[in-house]
PDB file of C-alpha atoms in Angstrom:
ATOM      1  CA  UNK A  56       0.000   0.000   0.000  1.00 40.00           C
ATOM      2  CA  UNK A  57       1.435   3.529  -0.773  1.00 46.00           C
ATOM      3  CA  UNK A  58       2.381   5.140   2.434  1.00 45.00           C
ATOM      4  CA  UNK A  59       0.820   8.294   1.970  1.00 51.00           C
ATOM      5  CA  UNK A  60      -2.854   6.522   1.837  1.00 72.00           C
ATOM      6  CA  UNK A  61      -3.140   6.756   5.502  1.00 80.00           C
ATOM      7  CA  UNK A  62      -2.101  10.090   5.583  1.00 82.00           C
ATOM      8  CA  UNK A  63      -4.660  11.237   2.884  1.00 86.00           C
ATOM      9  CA  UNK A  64      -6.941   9.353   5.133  1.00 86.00           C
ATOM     10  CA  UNK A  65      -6.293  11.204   8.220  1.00 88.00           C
ATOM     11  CA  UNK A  66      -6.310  14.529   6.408  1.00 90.00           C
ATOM     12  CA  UNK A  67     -10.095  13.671   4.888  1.00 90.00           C
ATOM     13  CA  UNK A  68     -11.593  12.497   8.065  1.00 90.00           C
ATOM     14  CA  UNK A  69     -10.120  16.012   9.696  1.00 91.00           C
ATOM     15  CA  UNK A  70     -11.624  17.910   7.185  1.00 91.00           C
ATOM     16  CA  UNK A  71     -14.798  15.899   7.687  1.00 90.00           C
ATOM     17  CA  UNK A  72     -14.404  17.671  11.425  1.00 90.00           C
ATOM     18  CA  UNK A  73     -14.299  21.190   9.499  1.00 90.00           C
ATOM     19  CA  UNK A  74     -10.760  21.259   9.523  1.00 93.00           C
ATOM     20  CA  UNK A  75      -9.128  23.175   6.948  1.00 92.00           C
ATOM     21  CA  UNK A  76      -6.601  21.395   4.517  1.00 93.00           C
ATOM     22  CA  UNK A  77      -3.632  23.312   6.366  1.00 93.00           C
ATOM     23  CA  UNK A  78      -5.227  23.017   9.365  1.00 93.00           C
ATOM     24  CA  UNK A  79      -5.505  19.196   9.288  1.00 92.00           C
ATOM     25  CA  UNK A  80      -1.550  19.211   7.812  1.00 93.00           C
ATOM     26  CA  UNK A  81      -0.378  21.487  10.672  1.00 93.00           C
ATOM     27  CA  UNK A  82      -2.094  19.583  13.480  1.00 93.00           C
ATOM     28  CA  UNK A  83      -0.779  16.297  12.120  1.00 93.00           C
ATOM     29  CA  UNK A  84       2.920  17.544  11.669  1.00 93.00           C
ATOM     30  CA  UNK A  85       2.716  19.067  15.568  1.00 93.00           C
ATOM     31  CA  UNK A  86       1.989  15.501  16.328  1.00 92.00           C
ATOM     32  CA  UNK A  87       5.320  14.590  15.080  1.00 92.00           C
ATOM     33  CA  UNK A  88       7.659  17.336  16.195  1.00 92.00           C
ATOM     34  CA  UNK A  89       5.939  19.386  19.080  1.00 88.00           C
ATOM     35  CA  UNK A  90       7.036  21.371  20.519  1.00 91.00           C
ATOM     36  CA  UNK A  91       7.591  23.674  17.429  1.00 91.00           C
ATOM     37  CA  UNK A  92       7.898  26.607  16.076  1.00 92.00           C
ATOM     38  CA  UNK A  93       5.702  28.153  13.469  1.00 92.00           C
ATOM     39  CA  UNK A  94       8.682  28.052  11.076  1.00 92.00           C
ATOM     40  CA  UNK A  95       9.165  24.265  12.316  1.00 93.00           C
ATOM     41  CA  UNK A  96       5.496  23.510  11.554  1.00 92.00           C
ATOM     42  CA  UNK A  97       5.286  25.175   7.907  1.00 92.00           C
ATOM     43  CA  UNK A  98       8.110  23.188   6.926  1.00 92.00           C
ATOM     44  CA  UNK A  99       7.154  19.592   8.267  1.00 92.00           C
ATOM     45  CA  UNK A 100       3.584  20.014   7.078  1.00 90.00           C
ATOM     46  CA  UNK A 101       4.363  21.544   3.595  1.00 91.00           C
ATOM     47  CA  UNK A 102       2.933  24.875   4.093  1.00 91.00           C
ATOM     48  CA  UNK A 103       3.124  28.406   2.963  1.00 91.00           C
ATOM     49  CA  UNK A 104       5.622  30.236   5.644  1.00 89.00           C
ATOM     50  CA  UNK A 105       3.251  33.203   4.956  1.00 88.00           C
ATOM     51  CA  UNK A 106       0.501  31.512   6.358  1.00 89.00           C
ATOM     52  CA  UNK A 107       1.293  29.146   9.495  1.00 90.00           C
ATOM     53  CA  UNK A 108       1.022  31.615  12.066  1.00 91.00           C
ATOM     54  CA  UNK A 109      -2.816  32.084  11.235  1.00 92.00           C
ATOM     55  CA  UNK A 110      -3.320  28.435  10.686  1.00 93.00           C
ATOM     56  CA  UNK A 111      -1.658  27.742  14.040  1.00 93.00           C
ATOM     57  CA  UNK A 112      -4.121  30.789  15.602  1.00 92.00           C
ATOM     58  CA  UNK A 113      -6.982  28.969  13.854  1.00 93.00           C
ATOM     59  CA  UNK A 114      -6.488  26.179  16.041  1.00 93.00           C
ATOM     60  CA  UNK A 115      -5.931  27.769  19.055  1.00 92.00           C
ATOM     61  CA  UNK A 116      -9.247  28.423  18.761  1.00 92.00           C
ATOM     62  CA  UNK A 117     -10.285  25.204  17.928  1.00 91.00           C
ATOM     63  CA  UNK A 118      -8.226  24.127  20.976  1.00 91.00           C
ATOM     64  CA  UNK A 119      -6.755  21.600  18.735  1.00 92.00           C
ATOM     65  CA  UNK A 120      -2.679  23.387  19.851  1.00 93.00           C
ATOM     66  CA  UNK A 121      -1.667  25.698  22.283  1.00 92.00           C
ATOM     67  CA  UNK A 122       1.862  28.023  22.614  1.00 89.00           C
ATOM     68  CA  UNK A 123       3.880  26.926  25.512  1.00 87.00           C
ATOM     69  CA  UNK A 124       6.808  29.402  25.149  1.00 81.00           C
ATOM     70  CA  UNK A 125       7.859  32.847  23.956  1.00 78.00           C
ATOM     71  CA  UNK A 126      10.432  33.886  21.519  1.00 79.00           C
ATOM     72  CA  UNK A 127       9.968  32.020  20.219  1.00 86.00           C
ATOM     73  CA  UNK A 128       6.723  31.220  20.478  1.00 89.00           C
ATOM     74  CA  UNK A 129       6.402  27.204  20.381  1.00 92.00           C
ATOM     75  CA  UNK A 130       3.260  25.035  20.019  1.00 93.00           C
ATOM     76  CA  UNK A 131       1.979  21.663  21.255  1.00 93.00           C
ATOM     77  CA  UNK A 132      -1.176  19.840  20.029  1.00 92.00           C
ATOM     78  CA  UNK A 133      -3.738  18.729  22.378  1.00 92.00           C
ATOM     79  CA  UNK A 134      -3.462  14.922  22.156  1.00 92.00           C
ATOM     80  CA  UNK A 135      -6.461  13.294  20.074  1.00 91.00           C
ATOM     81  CA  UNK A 136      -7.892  11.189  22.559  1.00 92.00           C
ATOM     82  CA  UNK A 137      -8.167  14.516  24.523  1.00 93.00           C
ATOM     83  CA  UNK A 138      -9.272  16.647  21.417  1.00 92.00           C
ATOM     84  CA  UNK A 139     -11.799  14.324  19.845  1.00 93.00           C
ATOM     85  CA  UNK A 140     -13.634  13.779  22.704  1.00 93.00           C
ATOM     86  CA  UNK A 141     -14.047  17.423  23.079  1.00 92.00           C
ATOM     87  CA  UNK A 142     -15.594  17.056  19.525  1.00 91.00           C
ATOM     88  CA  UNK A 143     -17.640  14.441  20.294  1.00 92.00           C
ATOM     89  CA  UNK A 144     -19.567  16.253  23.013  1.00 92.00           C
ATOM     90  CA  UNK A 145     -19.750  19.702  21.853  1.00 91.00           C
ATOM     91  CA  UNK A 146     -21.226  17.821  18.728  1.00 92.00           C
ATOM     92  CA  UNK A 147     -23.967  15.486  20.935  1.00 92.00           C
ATOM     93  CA  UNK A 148     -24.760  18.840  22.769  1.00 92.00           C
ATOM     94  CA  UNK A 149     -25.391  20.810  19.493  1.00 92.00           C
ATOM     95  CA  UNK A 150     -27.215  17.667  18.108  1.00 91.00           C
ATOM     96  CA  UNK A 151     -29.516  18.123  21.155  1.00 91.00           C
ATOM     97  CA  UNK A 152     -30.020  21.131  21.143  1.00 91.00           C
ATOM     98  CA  UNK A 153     -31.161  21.018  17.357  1.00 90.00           C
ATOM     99  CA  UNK A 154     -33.815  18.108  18.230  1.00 83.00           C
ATOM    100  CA  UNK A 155     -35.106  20.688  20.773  1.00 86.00           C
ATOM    101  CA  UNK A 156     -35.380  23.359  18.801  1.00 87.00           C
ATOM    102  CA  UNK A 157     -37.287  21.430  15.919  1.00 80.00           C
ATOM    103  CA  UNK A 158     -39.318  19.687  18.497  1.00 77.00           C
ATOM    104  CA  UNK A 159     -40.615  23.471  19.532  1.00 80.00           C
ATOM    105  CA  UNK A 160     -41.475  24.394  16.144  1.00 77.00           C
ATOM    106  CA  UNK A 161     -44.861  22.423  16.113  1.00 69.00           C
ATOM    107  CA  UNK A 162     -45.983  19.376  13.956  1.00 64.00           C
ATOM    108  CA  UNK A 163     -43.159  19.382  11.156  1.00 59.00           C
ATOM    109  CA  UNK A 164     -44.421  17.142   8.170  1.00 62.00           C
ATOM    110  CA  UNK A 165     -43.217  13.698   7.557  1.00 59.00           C
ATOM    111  CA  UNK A 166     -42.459  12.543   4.145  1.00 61.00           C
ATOM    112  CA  UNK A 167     -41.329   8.995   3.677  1.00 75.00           C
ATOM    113  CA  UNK A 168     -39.236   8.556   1.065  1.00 83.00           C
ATOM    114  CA  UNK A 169     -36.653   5.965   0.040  1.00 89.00           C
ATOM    115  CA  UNK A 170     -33.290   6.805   0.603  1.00 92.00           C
ATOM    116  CA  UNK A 171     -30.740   5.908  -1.528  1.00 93.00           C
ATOM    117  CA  UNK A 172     -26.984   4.155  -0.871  1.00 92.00           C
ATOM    118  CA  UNK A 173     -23.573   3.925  -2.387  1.00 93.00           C
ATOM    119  CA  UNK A 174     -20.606   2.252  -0.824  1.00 92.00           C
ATOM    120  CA  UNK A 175     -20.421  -0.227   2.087  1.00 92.00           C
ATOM    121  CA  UNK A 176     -19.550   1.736   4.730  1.00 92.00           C
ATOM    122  CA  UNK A 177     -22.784   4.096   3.938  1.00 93.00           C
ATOM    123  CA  UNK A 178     -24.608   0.400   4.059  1.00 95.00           C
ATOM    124  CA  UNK A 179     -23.115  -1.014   7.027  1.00 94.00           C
ATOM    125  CA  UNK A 180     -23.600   2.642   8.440  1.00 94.00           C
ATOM    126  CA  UNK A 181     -27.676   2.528   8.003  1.00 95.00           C
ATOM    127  CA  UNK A 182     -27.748  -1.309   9.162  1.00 95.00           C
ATOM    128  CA  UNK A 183     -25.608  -0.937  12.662  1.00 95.00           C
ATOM    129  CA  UNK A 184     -28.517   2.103  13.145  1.00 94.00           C
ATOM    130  CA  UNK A 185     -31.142   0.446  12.199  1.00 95.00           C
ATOM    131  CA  UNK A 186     -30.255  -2.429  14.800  1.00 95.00           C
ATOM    132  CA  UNK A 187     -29.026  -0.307  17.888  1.00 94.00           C
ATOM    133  CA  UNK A 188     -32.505   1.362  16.990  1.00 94.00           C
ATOM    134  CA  UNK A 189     -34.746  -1.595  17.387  1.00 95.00           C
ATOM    135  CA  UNK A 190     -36.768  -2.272  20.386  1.00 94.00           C
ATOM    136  CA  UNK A 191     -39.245  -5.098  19.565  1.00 94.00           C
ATOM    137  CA  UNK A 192     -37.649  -6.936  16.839  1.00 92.00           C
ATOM    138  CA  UNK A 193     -35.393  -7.683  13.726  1.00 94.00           C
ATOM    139  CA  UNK A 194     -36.017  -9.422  10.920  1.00 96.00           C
ATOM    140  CA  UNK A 195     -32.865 -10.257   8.579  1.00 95.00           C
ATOM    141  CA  UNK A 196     -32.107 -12.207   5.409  1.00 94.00           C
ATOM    142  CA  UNK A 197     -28.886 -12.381   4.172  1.00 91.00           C
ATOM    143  CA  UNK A 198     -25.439 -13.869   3.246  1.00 89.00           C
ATOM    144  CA  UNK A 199     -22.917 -14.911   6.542  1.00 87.00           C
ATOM    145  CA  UNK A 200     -20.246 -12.922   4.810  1.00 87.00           C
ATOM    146  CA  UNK A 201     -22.056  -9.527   5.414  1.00 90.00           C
ATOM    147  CA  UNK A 202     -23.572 -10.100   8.589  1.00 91.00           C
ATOM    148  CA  UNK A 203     -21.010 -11.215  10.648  1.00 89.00           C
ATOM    149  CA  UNK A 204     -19.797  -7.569  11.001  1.00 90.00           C
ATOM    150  CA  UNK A 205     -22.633  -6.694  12.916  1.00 93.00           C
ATOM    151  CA  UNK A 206     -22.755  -9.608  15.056  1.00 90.00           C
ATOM    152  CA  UNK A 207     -21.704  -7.558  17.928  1.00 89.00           C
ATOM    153  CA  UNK A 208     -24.676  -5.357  17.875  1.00 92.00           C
ATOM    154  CA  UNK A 209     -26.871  -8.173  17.100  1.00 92.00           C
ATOM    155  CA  UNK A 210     -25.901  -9.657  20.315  1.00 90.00           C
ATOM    156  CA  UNK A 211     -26.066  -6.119  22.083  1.00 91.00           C
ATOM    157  CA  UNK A 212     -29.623  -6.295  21.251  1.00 92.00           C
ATOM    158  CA  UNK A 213     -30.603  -9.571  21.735  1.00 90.00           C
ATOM    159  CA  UNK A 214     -29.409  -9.159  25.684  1.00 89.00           C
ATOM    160  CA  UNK A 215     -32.441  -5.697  25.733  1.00 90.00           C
ATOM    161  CA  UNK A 216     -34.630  -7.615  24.695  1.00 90.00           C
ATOM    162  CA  UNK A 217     -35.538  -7.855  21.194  1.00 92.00           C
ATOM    163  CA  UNK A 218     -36.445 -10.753  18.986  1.00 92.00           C
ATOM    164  CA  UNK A 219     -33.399 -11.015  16.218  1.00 93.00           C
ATOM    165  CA  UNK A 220     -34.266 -13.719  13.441  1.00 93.00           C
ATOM    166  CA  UNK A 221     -31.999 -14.045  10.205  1.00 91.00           C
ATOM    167  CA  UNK A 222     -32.476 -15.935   7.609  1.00 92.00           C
ATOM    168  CA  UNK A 223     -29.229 -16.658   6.472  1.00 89.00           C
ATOM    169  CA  UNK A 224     -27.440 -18.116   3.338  1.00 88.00           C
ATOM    170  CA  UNK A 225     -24.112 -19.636   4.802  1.00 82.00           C
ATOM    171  CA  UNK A 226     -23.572 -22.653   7.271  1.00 80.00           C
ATOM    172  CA  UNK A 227     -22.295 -20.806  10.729  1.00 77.00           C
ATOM    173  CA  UNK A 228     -25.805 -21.196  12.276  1.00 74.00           C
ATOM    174  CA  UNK A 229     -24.118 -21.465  15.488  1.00 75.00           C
ATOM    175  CA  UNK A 230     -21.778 -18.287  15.235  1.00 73.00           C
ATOM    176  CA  UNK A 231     -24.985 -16.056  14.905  1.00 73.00           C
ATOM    177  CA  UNK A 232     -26.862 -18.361  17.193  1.00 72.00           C
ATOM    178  CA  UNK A 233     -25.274 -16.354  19.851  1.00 64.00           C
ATOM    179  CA  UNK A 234     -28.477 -15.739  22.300  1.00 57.00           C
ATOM    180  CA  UNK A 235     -31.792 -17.065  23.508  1.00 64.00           C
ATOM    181  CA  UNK A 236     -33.480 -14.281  21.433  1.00 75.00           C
ATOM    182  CA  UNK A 237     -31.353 -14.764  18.427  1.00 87.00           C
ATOM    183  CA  UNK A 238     -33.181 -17.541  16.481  1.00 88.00           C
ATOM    184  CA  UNK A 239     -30.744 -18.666  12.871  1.00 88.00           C
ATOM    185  CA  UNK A 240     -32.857 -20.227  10.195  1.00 88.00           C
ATOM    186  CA  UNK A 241     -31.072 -21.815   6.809  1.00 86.00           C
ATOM    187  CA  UNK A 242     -32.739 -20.379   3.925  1.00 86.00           C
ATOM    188  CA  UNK A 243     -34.865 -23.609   1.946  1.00 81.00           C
ATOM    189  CA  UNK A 244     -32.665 -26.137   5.118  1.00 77.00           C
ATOM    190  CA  UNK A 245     -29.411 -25.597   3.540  1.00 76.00           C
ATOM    191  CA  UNK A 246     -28.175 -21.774   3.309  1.00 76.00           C
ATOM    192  CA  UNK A 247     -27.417 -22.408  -0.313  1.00 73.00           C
ATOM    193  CA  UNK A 248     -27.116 -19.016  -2.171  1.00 75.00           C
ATOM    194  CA  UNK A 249     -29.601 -18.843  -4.632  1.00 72.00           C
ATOM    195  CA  UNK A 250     -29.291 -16.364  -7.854  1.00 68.00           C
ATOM    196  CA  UNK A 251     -27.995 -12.987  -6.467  1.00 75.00           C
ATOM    197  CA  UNK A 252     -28.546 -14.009  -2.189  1.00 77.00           C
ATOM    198  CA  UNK A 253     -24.636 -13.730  -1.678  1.00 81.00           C
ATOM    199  CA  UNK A 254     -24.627 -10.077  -2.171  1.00 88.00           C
ATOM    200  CA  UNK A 255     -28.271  -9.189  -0.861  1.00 91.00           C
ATOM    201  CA  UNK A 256     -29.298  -8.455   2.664  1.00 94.00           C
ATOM    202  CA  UNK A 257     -32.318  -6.780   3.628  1.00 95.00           C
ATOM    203  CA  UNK A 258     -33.569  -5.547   6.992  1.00 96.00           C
ATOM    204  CA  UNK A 259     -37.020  -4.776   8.143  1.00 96.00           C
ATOM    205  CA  UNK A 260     -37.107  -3.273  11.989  1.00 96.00           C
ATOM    206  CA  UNK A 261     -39.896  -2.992  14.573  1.00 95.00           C
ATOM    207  CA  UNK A 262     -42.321  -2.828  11.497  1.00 93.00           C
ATOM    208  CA  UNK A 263     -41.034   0.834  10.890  1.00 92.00           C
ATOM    209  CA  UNK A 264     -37.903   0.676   8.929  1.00 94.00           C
ATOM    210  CA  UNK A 265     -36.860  -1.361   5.944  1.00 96.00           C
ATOM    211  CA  UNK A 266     -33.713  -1.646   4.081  1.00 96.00           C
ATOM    212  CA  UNK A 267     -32.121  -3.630   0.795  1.00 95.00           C
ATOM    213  CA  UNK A 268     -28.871  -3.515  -0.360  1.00 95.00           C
ATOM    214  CA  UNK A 269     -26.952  -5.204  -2.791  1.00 94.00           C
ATOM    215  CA  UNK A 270     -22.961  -5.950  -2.227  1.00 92.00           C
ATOM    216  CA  UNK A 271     -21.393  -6.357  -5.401  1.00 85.00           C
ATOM    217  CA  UNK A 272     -18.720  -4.500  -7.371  1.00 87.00           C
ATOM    218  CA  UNK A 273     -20.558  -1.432  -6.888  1.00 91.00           C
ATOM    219  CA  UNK A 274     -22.548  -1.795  -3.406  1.00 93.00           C
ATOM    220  CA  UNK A 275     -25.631   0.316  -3.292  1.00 95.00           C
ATOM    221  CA  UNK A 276     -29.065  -0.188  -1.399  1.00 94.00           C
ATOM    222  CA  UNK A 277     -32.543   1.241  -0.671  1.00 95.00           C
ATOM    223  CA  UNK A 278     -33.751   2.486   2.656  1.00 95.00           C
ATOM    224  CA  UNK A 279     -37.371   3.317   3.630  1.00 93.00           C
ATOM    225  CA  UNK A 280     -39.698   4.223   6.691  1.00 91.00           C
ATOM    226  CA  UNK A 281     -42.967   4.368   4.320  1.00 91.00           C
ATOM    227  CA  UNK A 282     -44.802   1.931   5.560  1.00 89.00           C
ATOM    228  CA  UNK A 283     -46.662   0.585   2.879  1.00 91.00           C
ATOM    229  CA  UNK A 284     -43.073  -0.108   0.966  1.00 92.00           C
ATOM    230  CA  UNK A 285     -42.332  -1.306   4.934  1.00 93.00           C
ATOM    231  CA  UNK A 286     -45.065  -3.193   4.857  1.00 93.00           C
ATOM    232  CA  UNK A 287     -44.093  -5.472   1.636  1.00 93.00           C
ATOM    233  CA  UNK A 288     -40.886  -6.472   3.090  1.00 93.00           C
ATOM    234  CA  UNK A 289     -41.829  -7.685   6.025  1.00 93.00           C
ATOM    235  CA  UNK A 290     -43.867  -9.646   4.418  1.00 94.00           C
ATOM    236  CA  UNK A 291     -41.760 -11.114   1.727  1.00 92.00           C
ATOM    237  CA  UNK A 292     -39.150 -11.764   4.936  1.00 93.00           C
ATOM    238  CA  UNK A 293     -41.997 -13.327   6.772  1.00 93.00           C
ATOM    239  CA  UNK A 294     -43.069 -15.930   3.754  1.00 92.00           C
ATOM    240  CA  UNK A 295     -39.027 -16.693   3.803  1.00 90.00           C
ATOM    241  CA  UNK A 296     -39.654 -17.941   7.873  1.00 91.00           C
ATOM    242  CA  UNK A 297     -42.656 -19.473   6.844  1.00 92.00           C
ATOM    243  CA  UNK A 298     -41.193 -21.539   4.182  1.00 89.00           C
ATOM    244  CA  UNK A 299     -38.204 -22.076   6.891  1.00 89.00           C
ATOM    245  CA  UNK A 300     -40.658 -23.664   8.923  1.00 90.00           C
ATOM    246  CA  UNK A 301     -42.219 -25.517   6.275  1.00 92.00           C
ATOM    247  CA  UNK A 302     -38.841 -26.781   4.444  1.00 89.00           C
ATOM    248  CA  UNK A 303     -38.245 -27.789   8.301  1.00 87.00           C
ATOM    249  CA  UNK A 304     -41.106 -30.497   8.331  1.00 91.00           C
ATOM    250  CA  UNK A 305     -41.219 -31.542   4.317  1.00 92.00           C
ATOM    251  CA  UNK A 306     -38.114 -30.455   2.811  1.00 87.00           C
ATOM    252  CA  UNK A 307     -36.798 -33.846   1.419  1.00 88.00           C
ATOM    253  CA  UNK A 308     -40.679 -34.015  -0.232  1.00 92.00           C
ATOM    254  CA  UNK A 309     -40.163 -30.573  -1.722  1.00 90.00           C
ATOM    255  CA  UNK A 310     -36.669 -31.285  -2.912  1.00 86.00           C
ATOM    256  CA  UNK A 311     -37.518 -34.575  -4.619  1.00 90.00           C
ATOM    257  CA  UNK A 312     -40.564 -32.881  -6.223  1.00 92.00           C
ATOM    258  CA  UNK A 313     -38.737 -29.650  -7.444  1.00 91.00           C
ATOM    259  CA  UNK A 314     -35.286 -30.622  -6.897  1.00 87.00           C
ATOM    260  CA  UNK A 315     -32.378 -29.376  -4.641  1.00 82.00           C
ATOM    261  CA  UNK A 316     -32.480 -25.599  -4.265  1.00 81.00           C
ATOM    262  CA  UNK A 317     -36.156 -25.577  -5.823  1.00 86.00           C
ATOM    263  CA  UNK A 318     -34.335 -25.586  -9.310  1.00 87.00           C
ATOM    264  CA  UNK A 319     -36.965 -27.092 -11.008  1.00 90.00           C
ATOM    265  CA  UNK A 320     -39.123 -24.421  -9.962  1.00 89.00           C
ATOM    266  CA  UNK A 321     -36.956 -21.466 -10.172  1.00 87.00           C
ATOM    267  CA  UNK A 322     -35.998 -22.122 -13.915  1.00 90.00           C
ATOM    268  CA  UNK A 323     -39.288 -21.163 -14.845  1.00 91.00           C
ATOM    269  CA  UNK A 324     -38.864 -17.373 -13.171  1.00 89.00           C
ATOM    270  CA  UNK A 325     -35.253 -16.908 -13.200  1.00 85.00           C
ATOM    271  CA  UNK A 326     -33.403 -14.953 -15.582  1.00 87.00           C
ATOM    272  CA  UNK A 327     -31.053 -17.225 -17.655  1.00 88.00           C
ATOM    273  CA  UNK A 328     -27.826 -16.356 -16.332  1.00 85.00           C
ATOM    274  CA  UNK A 329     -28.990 -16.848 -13.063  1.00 82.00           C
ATOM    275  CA  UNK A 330     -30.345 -20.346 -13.891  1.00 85.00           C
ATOM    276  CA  UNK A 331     -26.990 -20.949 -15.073  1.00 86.00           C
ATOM    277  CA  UNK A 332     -25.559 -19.967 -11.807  1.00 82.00           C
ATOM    278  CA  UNK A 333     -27.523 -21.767  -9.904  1.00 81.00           C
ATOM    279  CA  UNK A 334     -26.990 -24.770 -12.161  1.00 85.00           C
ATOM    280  CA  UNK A 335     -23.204 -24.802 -11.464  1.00 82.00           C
ATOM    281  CA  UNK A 336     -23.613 -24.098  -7.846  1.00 77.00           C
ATOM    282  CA  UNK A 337     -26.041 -27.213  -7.433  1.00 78.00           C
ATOM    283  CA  UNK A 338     -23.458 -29.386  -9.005  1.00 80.00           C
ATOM    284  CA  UNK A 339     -20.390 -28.165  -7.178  1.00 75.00           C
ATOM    285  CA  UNK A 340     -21.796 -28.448  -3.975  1.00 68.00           C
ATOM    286  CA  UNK A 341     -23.284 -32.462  -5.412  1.00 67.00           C
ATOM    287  CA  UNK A 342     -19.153 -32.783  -5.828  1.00 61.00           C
ATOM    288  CA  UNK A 343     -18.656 -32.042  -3.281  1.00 53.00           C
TER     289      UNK A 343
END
């Protein structure tokens, strides 16, 4: 990996704290040489001489450095742990605040749209909410692969209380089986990934929120609190657990009348390519 990608890193999740460019380079070089000069700083961060004294004053006021001697004048930054925490609770104060403030400005209108995704972490981001939001229960269907991420939080809340069920497309029924509220069925009795499943998940949560999202080369996903579009995938999650339970009782009958992974059935509604997937998939895992 090129060495300056963590760097580049660092300097876009500072600006993300409305940091300025230099400011983000000046703080990060005071890191590494403090205590220093102005001078010192400019030249270890890569900035204009002209203008490190008023970056440095910048973050005085940010309280992100602070002089500690006189001629010359010599900074120190305020150690992260110290200064980010700072951040994070002037920012859950303001946050509060805001939430106040629109609470006192009467009935504000609610429009439910669907919200769209790009990227994993914007993903992942909306699913760790949506669980460490739930308070009755969570229904999930998706591949072992993208789930076990969040197995933490799916633990956290199992243990308050709420009813976690996945449907899952893997075999690690007992990795996710991780609490008496956490109940692991095997999509169709054997997890197999049918079609697209190893790059879909979708979420539905207390019957308010819903999301889909698709992992692939490009990840990108749908999220929605209007509940008639919340409404539809609950209930395409809930026929999935009722055919669970059914595959339970007569799978080997359904299997010998539409063969293993239903293909017999699904060749009729599948696109081709994915009936050619699922084709080789059934007879790698017969090889097996």
């Amino acid at each position: 990996m090129d060495i300056a990608d963590p760097l580049q890193s660092l300097l876009a999740d500072l600006q993300g704290l409305h940091f300025s460019d230099y400011e983000s380079r000046a703080y990060l070089a005071l890191l590494k040489i403090q205590p220093a000069t102005a001078y010192e700083v400019a030249k270890e961060a890569g900035l204009p001489k002209a203008n490190a004294y008023s970056v440095l004053e910048s973050l005085g006021r940010k309280e992100a450095v602070q002089p500690v001697s006189e001629s010359p004048v010599r900074y120190t930054a305020t150690p992260p742990e110290v200064l980010l925490a700072a951040i994070v609770e002037t920012t859950e104060r303001r946050a509060a605040r805001i939430k106040e403030g629109i609470g006192k400005l009467g009935t504000v209108p609610q429009h439910e749209y669907v919200w769209s995704m790009t990227g994993e972490h914007a993903i992942n981001s909306r699913i760790s909410q949506m669980i460490d939001a739930s308070v009755t229960h969570l229904w999930i269907k998706g591949s072992e692969d993208h789930l076990e991420r969040h197995l933490d939080r799916l633990e956290a809340a199992a243990r308050r209380g709420v009813d976690v069920l996945i449907v899952l497309f893997g075999t690690k029924v007992e990795q996710f089986s991780c609490g008496g509220r956490i109940t692991v069925m095997l999509h169709e009795g054997n997890g197999i990934p049918v079609a697209m499943a190893r790059w879909l998940v979708s979420v539905t949560r207390d019957f308010e929120e819903a999301l889909v999202a698709e992992f692939g080369s490009q990840p990108h996903g749908s999220y929605t609190r209007n509940r008639p579009l919340v409404n539809i995938f609950d209930s395409l999650i809930r026929h999935e657990i009722y055919f669970c339970e059914i595959f339970a009782i007569f799978g080997d009958e359904i299997q010998e009348r539409f063969g293993p992974a239903l293909f017999e059935l699904r060749q009729k509604y599948l696109p081709q390519p994915q009936v050619e997937t699922l084709r080789d998939l059934i007879e790698a895992t017969d090889k097996l």
